[in-house]
């Protein structure tokens, strides 16, 4: 009786646990890519190699476990390459904490797009519908506070535990936020499109594989224009190599597969609602390990995120 109830609860909360783990994976991604970019890795080259690495790793699993390749053409869209290229380019002009915070707007954008395309029903008279509306407004408002107000720096209790050599961010608070917002919008469109595709082709492994292939091919064409020299495409066996391997296997491969699986089970809005957890993890990691400043404005933003998503989670789990 007890084991049966435990198994039922585990099955019920499996999407929630998996999505929380994906945010932990994204947290490590921010740290390792910041290190790689600070040492000269081109973000567009990174996206190209990362997607191709994911393609070659996921292809055998997709072929032997699904062989569902009719969905390949439905993976051919520009959001596959536009979103990560703009996203990681913006990381060079801002900071991991800022970019992770702006990712919170994806949930709001996804919800709005899903309502407009009638994939999501909006009923403000129900607790679930009211929570989604309040969460959307809070997400957009919190992101605005994060980007426009810093406040005073919180006093550090210890120095940086990890040192990343050469971590100098070429701040551009016009170009950086524009790229971040544009990438978030493309990301939101991607979530909605994949939810529609999964209804016709419930093949997460095949979708992950073909998205990696088309994303890498599209990014390679663009990167060839901005990096025409063959020497620029050579990657040494250093942090750049490991950033590509981690991003390709863990993020573009495993995490994308998990997100697609959860999207099929719970919908695109559910998946994007876990993004704020990554903001908290990145901010605390950057503050505790890398010695980056944490401002009072961001502190209140993190508190707002925790309260909002805790309330929303309670309502969604009912």
mmCIF file of C-alpha atoms in Angstrom:
data_model
loop_
_atom_site.group_PDB
_atom_site.id
_atom_site.type_symbol
_atom_site.label_atom_id
_atom_site.label_comp_id
_atom_site.label_asym_id
_atom_site.label_seq_id
_atom_site.Cartn_x
_atom_site.Cartn_y
_atom_site.Cartn_z
ATOM 1 C CA UNK A 1 0.000 0.000 0.000
ATOM 2 C CA UNK A 2 2.736 2.383 0.999
ATOM 3 C CA UNK A 3 5.007 1.482 -1.904
ATOM 4 C CA UNK A 4 2.068 1.800 -4.295
ATOM 5 C CA UNK A 5 1.320 5.294 -3.019
ATOM 6 C CA UNK A 6 4.968 6.256 -3.238
ATOM 7 C CA UNK A 7 5.160 4.999 -6.819
ATOM 8 C CA UNK A 8 2.024 6.943 -7.745
ATOM 9 C CA UNK A 9 3.426 10.143 -6.222
ATOM 10 C CA UNK A 10 6.755 9.653 -7.985
ATOM 11 C CA UNK A 11 4.998 9.183 -11.314
ATOM 12 C CA UNK A 12 2.810 12.229 -10.712
ATOM 13 C CA UNK A 13 5.689 14.510 -9.781
ATOM 14 C CA UNK A 14 8.184 13.127 -12.281
ATOM 15 C CA UNK A 15 7.841 16.111 -14.679
ATOM 16 C CA UNK A 16 8.404 18.526 -11.779
ATOM 17 C CA UNK A 17 11.527 16.708 -10.594
ATOM 18 C CA UNK A 18 12.939 16.460 -14.118
ATOM 19 C CA UNK A 19 12.335 20.152 -14.837
ATOM 20 C CA UNK A 20 14.037 21.130 -11.574
ATOM 21 C CA UNK A 21 17.060 19.048 -12.573
ATOM 22 C CA UNK A 22 17.194 20.730 -15.993
ATOM 23 C CA UNK A 23 17.533 24.104 -14.277
ATOM 24 C CA UNK A 24 20.497 22.750 -12.332
ATOM 25 C CA UNK A 25 22.015 21.741 -15.663
ATOM 26 C CA UNK A 26 21.479 25.248 -17.035
ATOM 27 C CA UNK A 27 23.160 26.712 -13.943
ATOM 28 C CA UNK A 28 26.410 24.875 -14.693
ATOM 29 C CA UNK A 29 26.030 25.914 -18.335
ATOM 30 C CA UNK A 30 26.119 29.620 -17.430
ATOM 31 C CA UNK A 31 29.313 29.195 -15.419
ATOM 32 C CA UNK A 32 31.239 27.052 -17.893
ATOM 33 C CA UNK A 33 30.250 29.112 -20.954
ATOM 34 C CA UNK A 34 31.181 32.354 -19.233
ATOM 35 C CA UNK A 35 34.630 30.900 -18.632
ATOM 36 C CA UNK A 36 34.910 29.732 -22.259
ATOM 37 C CA UNK A 37 33.716 33.030 -23.732
ATOM 38 C CA UNK A 38 36.100 34.986 -21.510
ATOM 39 C CA UNK A 39 38.954 32.985 -23.037
ATOM 40 C CA UNK A 40 37.965 33.845 -26.588
ATOM 41 C CA UNK A 41 35.444 31.199 -27.682
ATOM 42 C CA UNK A 42 33.088 32.647 -30.298
ATOM 43 C CA UNK A 43 29.478 32.115 -29.115
ATOM 44 C CA UNK A 44 28.241 31.394 -32.648
ATOM 45 C CA UNK A 45 30.952 28.787 -33.146
ATOM 46 C CA UNK A 46 30.020 27.350 -29.778
ATOM 47 C CA UNK A 47 26.356 26.985 -30.805
ATOM 48 C CA UNK A 48 27.394 25.307 -34.073
ATOM 49 C CA UNK A 49 29.683 22.720 -32.480
ATOM 50 C CA UNK A 50 27.333 22.173 -29.560
ATOM 51 C CA UNK A 51 24.399 21.292 -31.808
ATOM 52 C CA UNK A 52 26.498 19.031 -34.012
ATOM 53 C CA UNK A 53 27.837 17.210 -30.945
ATOM 54 C CA UNK A 54 24.282 16.703 -29.743
ATOM 55 C CA UNK A 55 23.219 15.396 -33.167
ATOM 56 C CA UNK A 56 25.892 12.709 -33.325
ATOM 57 C CA UNK A 57 25.242 11.610 -29.730
ATOM 58 C CA UNK A 58 21.445 11.485 -30.021
ATOM 59 C CA UNK A 59 21.259 9.978 -33.521
ATOM 60 C CA UNK A 60 21.841 6.325 -32.498
ATOM 61 C CA UNK A 61 19.201 6.544 -29.755
ATOM 62 C CA UNK A 62 16.669 8.131 -32.102
ATOM 63 C CA UNK A 63 17.333 5.585 -34.846
ATOM 64 C CA UNK A 64 17.206 2.415 -32.761
ATOM 65 C CA UNK A 65 14.532 3.460 -30.237
ATOM 66 C CA UNK A 66 12.111 5.460 -32.409
ATOM 67 C CA UNK A 67 12.979 5.540 -36.111
ATOM 68 C CA UNK A 68 10.427 8.324 -36.312
ATOM 69 C CA UNK A 69 12.073 10.576 -38.887
ATOM 70 C CA UNK A 70 8.977 12.075 -40.500
ATOM 71 C CA UNK A 71 9.126 14.876 -37.933
ATOM 72 C CA UNK A 72 12.448 16.098 -39.373
ATOM 73 C CA UNK A 73 10.872 18.799 -41.535
ATOM 74 C CA UNK A 74 8.895 20.106 -38.571
ATOM 75 C CA UNK A 75 12.198 20.777 -36.800
ATOM 76 C CA UNK A 76 13.355 23.018 -39.643
ATOM 77 C CA UNK A 77 12.733 26.532 -38.336
ATOM 78 C CA UNK A 78 14.939 29.499 -37.603
ATOM 79 C CA UNK A 79 14.123 29.587 -33.880
ATOM 80 C CA UNK A 80 16.353 26.519 -33.442
ATOM 81 C CA UNK A 81 19.454 28.563 -34.257
ATOM 82 C CA UNK A 82 18.302 32.154 -33.673
ATOM 83 C CA UNK A 83 17.507 31.743 -30.010
ATOM 84 C CA UNK A 84 20.818 30.229 -28.801
ATOM 85 C CA UNK A 85 22.944 32.467 -31.045
ATOM 86 C CA UNK A 86 21.356 35.656 -29.712
ATOM 87 C CA UNK A 87 21.247 34.220 -26.214
ATOM 88 C CA UNK A 88 24.939 33.423 -25.885
ATOM 89 C CA UNK A 89 25.953 36.567 -27.765
ATOM 90 C CA UNK A 90 24.080 38.602 -25.144
ATOM 91 C CA UNK A 91 26.066 36.824 -22.411
ATOM 92 C CA UNK A 92 29.211 38.570 -23.718
ATOM 93 C CA UNK A 93 27.661 42.009 -23.141
ATOM 94 C CA UNK A 94 25.869 41.505 -19.815
ATOM 95 C CA UNK A 95 26.298 38.916 -17.056
ATOM 96 C CA UNK A 96 25.067 35.401 -16.250
ATOM 97 C CA UNK A 97 22.778 36.728 -13.501
ATOM 98 C CA UNK A 98 21.138 39.280 -15.799
ATOM 99 C CA UNK A 99 20.639 36.808 -18.641
ATOM 100 C CA UNK A 100 19.260 34.160 -16.287
ATOM 101 C CA UNK A 101 16.841 36.727 -14.869
ATOM 102 C CA UNK A 102 15.558 37.813 -18.270
ATOM 103 C CA UNK A 103 14.880 34.180 -19.126
ATOM 104 C CA UNK A 104 11.948 34.500 -16.700
ATOM 105 C CA UNK A 105 10.090 36.454 -19.384
ATOM 106 C CA UNK A 106 9.935 33.292 -21.517
ATOM 107 C CA UNK A 107 7.128 31.936 -19.338
ATOM 108 C CA UNK A 108 5.119 35.118 -19.847
ATOM 109 C CA UNK A 109 5.777 35.241 -23.581
ATOM 110 C CA UNK A 110 4.952 31.551 -23.956
ATOM 111 C CA UNK A 111 1.695 31.992 -22.067
ATOM 112 C CA UNK A 112 0.667 34.993 -24.187
ATOM 113 C CA UNK A 113 1.548 33.232 -27.455
ATOM 114 C CA UNK A 114 -0.258 30.066 -26.319
ATOM 115 C CA UNK A 115 -3.393 32.086 -25.496
ATOM 116 C CA UNK A 116 -3.296 33.968 -28.811
ATOM 117 C CA UNK A 117 -2.852 30.716 -30.767
ATOM 118 C CA UNK A 118 -5.590 29.082 -28.619
ATOM 119 C CA UNK A 119 -3.287 26.381 -27.342
ATOM 120 C CA UNK A 120 -3.949 27.604 -23.797
ATOM 121 C CA UNK A 121 -7.395 28.471 -22.432
ATOM 122 C CA UNK A 122 -7.587 31.563 -20.256
ATOM 123 C CA UNK A 123 -10.192 31.462 -17.500
ATOM 124 C CA UNK A 124 -9.570 34.252 -15.008
ATOM 125 C CA UNK A 125 -12.471 33.063 -12.853
ATOM 126 C CA UNK A 126 -10.621 29.871 -11.909
ATOM 127 C CA UNK A 127 -7.714 29.735 -9.460
ATOM 128 C CA UNK A 128 -5.454 28.187 -12.087
ATOM 129 C CA UNK A 129 -6.236 30.863 -14.668
ATOM 130 C CA UNK A 130 -5.903 33.706 -12.160
ATOM 131 C CA UNK A 131 -2.544 32.344 -10.995
ATOM 132 C CA UNK A 132 -1.245 32.261 -14.553
ATOM 133 C CA UNK A 133 -2.287 35.865 -15.170
ATOM 134 C CA UNK A 134 -0.750 37.068 -11.900
ATOM 135 C CA UNK A 135 2.398 35.062 -12.631
ATOM 136 C CA UNK A 136 2.668 36.579 -16.106
ATOM 137 C CA UNK A 137 2.409 40.133 -14.777
ATOM 138 C CA UNK A 138 4.819 39.410 -11.926
ATOM 139 C CA UNK A 139 7.327 37.801 -14.278
ATOM 140 C CA UNK A 140 7.374 40.765 -16.650
ATOM 141 C CA UNK A 141 7.436 43.272 -13.791
ATOM 142 C CA UNK A 142 10.209 41.429 -11.992
ATOM 143 C CA UNK A 143 12.324 41.270 -15.136
ATOM 144 C CA UNK A 144 11.901 45.028 -15.587
ATOM 145 C CA UNK A 145 13.020 45.627 -11.991
ATOM 146 C CA UNK A 146 15.996 43.339 -12.506
ATOM 147 C CA UNK A 147 17.124 45.158 -15.645
ATOM 148 C CA UNK A 148 16.447 48.755 -14.559
ATOM 149 C CA UNK A 149 17.244 48.736 -10.836
ATOM 150 C CA UNK A 150 20.262 47.277 -9.080
ATOM 151 C CA UNK A 151 20.283 48.897 -5.668
ATOM 152 C CA UNK A 152 23.152 48.610 -3.214
ATOM 153 C CA UNK A 153 25.600 45.737 -3.301
ATOM 154 C CA UNK A 154 25.131 43.144 -0.557
ATOM 155 C CA UNK A 155 28.169 42.915 1.709
ATOM 156 C CA UNK A 156 30.329 39.900 0.953
ATOM 157 C CA UNK A 157 31.155 37.503 3.792
ATOM 158 C CA UNK A 158 33.996 35.760 1.925
ATOM 159 C CA UNK A 159 36.034 36.086 -1.226
ATOM 160 C CA UNK A 160 35.665 34.193 -4.472
ATOM 161 C CA UNK A 161 36.123 30.445 -4.007
ATOM 162 C CA UNK A 162 36.716 29.860 -7.714
ATOM 163 C CA UNK A 163 38.735 32.111 -9.987
ATOM 164 C CA UNK A 164 37.993 32.308 -13.699
ATOM 165 C CA UNK A 165 40.973 33.935 -15.438
ATOM 166 C CA UNK A 166 40.195 36.776 -17.769
ATOM 167 C CA UNK A 167 36.492 37.062 -16.949
ATOM 168 C CA UNK A 168 35.982 40.565 -18.264
ATOM 169 C CA UNK A 169 32.517 41.305 -19.605
ATOM 170 C CA UNK A 170 32.401 43.905 -22.385
ATOM 171 C CA UNK A 171 29.270 45.532 -21.027
ATOM 172 C CA UNK A 172 26.856 47.026 -23.525
ATOM 173 C CA UNK A 173 23.515 47.625 -21.826
ATOM 174 C CA UNK A 174 21.804 48.458 -25.095
ATOM 175 C CA UNK A 175 22.942 45.639 -27.363
ATOM 176 C CA UNK A 176 22.995 43.014 -24.597
ATOM 177 C CA UNK A 177 19.382 43.387 -23.350
ATOM 178 C CA UNK A 178 18.046 43.646 -26.921
ATOM 179 C CA UNK A 179 19.722 40.366 -27.839
ATOM 180 C CA UNK A 180 18.481 38.757 -24.631
ATOM 181 C CA UNK A 181 14.851 39.815 -25.142
ATOM 182 C CA UNK A 182 14.908 38.772 -28.797
ATOM 183 C CA UNK A 183 16.312 35.355 -27.869
ATOM 184 C CA UNK A 184 13.650 34.920 -25.162
ATOM 185 C CA UNK A 185 10.902 35.670 -27.683
ATOM 186 C CA UNK A 186 12.357 33.170 -30.165
ATOM 187 C CA UNK A 187 12.618 30.648 -27.351
ATOM 188 C CA UNK A 188 8.947 31.170 -26.426
ATOM 189 C CA UNK A 189 7.902 30.651 -30.061
ATOM 190 C CA UNK A 190 9.994 27.459 -30.097
ATOM 191 C CA UNK A 191 8.195 26.065 -27.032
ATOM 192 C CA UNK A 192 4.765 26.668 -28.573
ATOM 193 C CA UNK A 193 5.806 25.213 -31.927
ATOM 194 C CA UNK A 194 7.182 22.059 -30.318
ATOM 195 C CA UNK A 195 4.002 21.569 -28.303
ATOM 196 C CA UNK A 196 2.076 21.607 -31.577
ATOM 197 C CA UNK A 197 4.547 19.262 -33.280
ATOM 198 C CA UNK A 198 4.488 16.753 -30.412
ATOM 199 C CA UNK A 199 0.738 16.330 -30.800
ATOM 200 C CA UNK A 200 1.295 14.926 -34.287
ATOM 201 C CA UNK A 201 4.719 13.343 -33.798
ATOM 202 C CA UNK A 202 5.227 12.169 -30.174
ATOM 203 C CA UNK A 203 8.885 11.356 -30.772
ATOM 204 C CA UNK A 204 11.079 13.348 -28.416
ATOM 205 C CA UNK A 205 14.343 11.632 -29.331
ATOM 206 C CA UNK A 206 13.869 12.183 -33.064
ATOM 207 C CA UNK A 207 12.832 15.808 -32.556
ATOM 208 C CA UNK A 208 15.858 16.437 -30.357
ATOM 209 C CA UNK A 209 18.150 14.864 -32.951
ATOM 210 C CA UNK A 210 16.801 16.778 -35.933
ATOM 211 C CA UNK A 211 16.636 20.081 -34.065
ATOM 212 C CA UNK A 212 20.303 19.656 -33.185
ATOM 213 C CA UNK A 213 21.145 18.914 -36.826
ATOM 214 C CA UNK A 214 19.230 21.843 -38.308
ATOM 215 C CA UNK A 215 20.343 24.177 -35.513
ATOM 216 C CA UNK A 216 23.980 23.271 -36.117
ATOM 217 C CA UNK A 217 23.655 23.580 -39.910
ATOM 218 C CA UNK A 218 21.934 26.972 -39.741
ATOM 219 C CA UNK A 219 24.424 28.268 -37.196
ATOM 220 C CA UNK A 220 27.353 26.967 -39.277
ATOM 221 C CA UNK A 221 26.192 28.967 -42.313
ATOM 222 C CA UNK A 222 25.927 32.142 -40.263
ATOM 223 C CA UNK A 223 29.227 31.547 -38.465
ATOM 224 C CA UNK A 224 30.996 30.979 -41.791
ATOM 225 C CA UNK A 225 30.170 34.561 -42.778
ATOM 226 C CA UNK A 226 31.507 36.135 -39.600
ATOM 227 C CA UNK A 227 34.424 33.694 -39.094
ATOM 228 C CA UNK A 228 35.672 32.826 -42.619
ATOM 229 C CA UNK A 229 39.213 31.930 -41.494
ATOM 230 C CA UNK A 230 39.735 28.173 -40.963
ATOM 231 C CA UNK A 231 41.994 28.850 -37.975
ATOM 232 C CA UNK A 232 39.064 30.348 -36.067
ATOM 233 C CA UNK A 233 37.223 27.022 -36.246
ATOM 234 C CA UNK A 234 39.975 25.076 -34.485
ATOM 235 C CA UNK A 235 39.127 24.178 -30.890
ATOM 236 C CA UNK A 236 41.838 23.104 -28.473
ATOM 237 C CA UNK A 237 41.512 20.473 -25.751
ATOM 238 C CA UNK A 238 40.724 23.065 -23.081
ATOM 239 C CA UNK A 239 37.715 24.702 -21.401
ATOM 240 C CA UNK A 240 36.299 25.553 -24.830
ATOM 241 C CA UNK A 241 36.178 21.874 -25.757
ATOM 242 C CA UNK A 242 34.518 20.858 -22.490
ATOM 243 C CA UNK A 243 32.000 23.703 -22.738
ATOM 244 C CA UNK A 244 30.979 22.408 -26.168
ATOM 245 C CA UNK A 245 30.780 18.794 -24.980
ATOM 246 C CA UNK A 246 28.735 19.718 -21.920
ATOM 247 C CA UNK A 247 26.438 22.016 -23.900
ATOM 248 C CA UNK A 248 25.990 19.446 -26.643
ATOM 249 C CA UNK A 249 25.416 16.258 -24.661
ATOM 250 C CA UNK A 250 23.781 17.584 -21.498
ATOM 251 C CA UNK A 251 21.887 20.676 -22.694
ATOM 252 C CA UNK A 252 21.128 20.288 -26.416
ATOM 253 C CA UNK A 253 20.753 16.539 -25.987
ATOM 254 C CA UNK A 254 19.502 15.365 -22.604
ATOM 255 C CA UNK A 255 17.876 18.578 -21.347
ATOM 256 C CA UNK A 256 16.096 19.266 -24.656
ATOM 257 C CA UNK A 257 14.759 15.695 -24.656
ATOM 258 C CA UNK A 258 13.460 16.115 -21.090
ATOM 259 C CA UNK A 259 11.846 19.459 -21.955
ATOM 260 C CA UNK A 260 10.108 17.945 -24.975
ATOM 261 C CA UNK A 261 8.875 15.026 -22.885
ATOM 262 C CA UNK A 262 7.521 17.391 -20.210
ATOM 263 C CA UNK A 263 5.991 19.622 -22.893
ATOM 264 C CA UNK A 264 4.040 16.664 -24.240
ATOM 265 C CA UNK A 265 2.874 15.681 -20.739
ATOM 266 C CA UNK A 266 2.177 19.112 -19.215
ATOM 267 C CA UNK A 267 2.302 21.718 -21.981
ATOM 268 C CA UNK A 268 4.745 24.524 -22.873
ATOM 269 C CA UNK A 269 3.653 26.925 -20.105
ATOM 270 C CA UNK A 270 4.423 24.332 -17.417
ATOM 271 C CA UNK A 271 7.953 23.833 -18.761
ATOM 272 C CA UNK A 272 8.801 27.536 -18.853
ATOM 273 C CA UNK A 273 7.542 28.147 -15.313
ATOM 274 C CA UNK A 274 10.664 26.443 -13.928
ATOM 275 C CA UNK A 275 13.051 29.000 -15.483
ATOM 276 C CA UNK A 276 13.061 31.248 -12.379
ATOM 277 C CA UNK A 277 14.683 28.455 -10.376
ATOM 278 C CA UNK A 278 17.737 28.796 -12.598
ATOM 279 C CA UNK A 279 17.862 32.531 -11.855
ATOM 280 C CA UNK A 280 18.111 31.821 -8.140
ATOM 281 C CA UNK A 281 20.754 29.139 -8.613
ATOM 282 C CA UNK A 282 22.886 31.242 -10.979
ATOM 283 C CA UNK A 283 22.757 34.339 -8.776
ATOM 284 C CA UNK A 284 23.706 32.421 -5.651
ATOM 285 C CA UNK A 285 26.418 30.435 -7.436
ATOM 286 C CA UNK A 286 27.966 33.534 -9.000
ATOM 287 C CA UNK A 287 27.858 35.320 -5.629
ATOM 288 C CA UNK A 288 29.161 32.442 -3.499
ATOM 289 C CA UNK A 289 31.705 30.850 -5.822
ATOM 290 C CA UNK A 290 32.795 33.428 -8.402
ATOM 291 C CA UNK A 291 32.756 36.510 -6.199
ATOM 292 C CA UNK A 292 30.269 38.434 -8.363
ATOM 293 C CA UNK A 293 28.234 41.160 -6.690
ATOM 294 C CA UNK A 294 24.645 40.557 -5.643
ATOM 295 C CA UNK A 295 22.588 43.741 -5.402
ATOM 296 C CA UNK A 296 19.561 44.481 -3.241
ATOM 297 C CA UNK A 297 17.426 44.983 -6.335
ATOM 298 C CA UNK A 298 18.297 41.481 -7.468
ATOM 299 C CA UNK A 299 17.767 40.180 -3.929
ATOM 300 C CA UNK A 300 14.196 41.431 -3.899
ATOM 301 C CA UNK A 301 13.733 40.091 -7.399
ATOM 302 C CA UNK A 302 14.833 36.629 -6.271
ATOM 303 C CA UNK A 303 12.454 36.795 -3.307
ATOM 304 C CA UNK A 304 9.629 37.771 -5.643
ATOM 305 C CA UNK A 305 10.447 34.845 -7.921
ATOM 306 C CA UNK A 306 10.383 32.349 -5.058
ATOM 307 C CA UNK A 307 7.076 33.604 -3.646
ATOM 308 C CA UNK A 308 5.388 33.778 -7.050
ATOM 309 C CA UNK A 309 6.427 30.348 -8.232
ATOM 310 C CA UNK A 310 5.712 28.728 -4.887
ATOM 311 C CA UNK A 311 2.133 30.045 -5.074
ATOM 312 C CA UNK A 312 1.752 29.027 -8.696
ATOM 313 C CA UNK A 313 3.134 25.558 -8.026
ATOM 314 C CA UNK A 314 0.650 24.957 -5.230
ATOM 315 C CA UNK A 315 -2.244 25.850 -7.508
ATOM 316 C CA UNK A 316 -0.946 23.855 -10.481
ATOM 317 C CA UNK A 317 -0.389 20.750 -8.353
ATOM 318 C CA UNK A 318 -3.972 20.777 -7.055
#
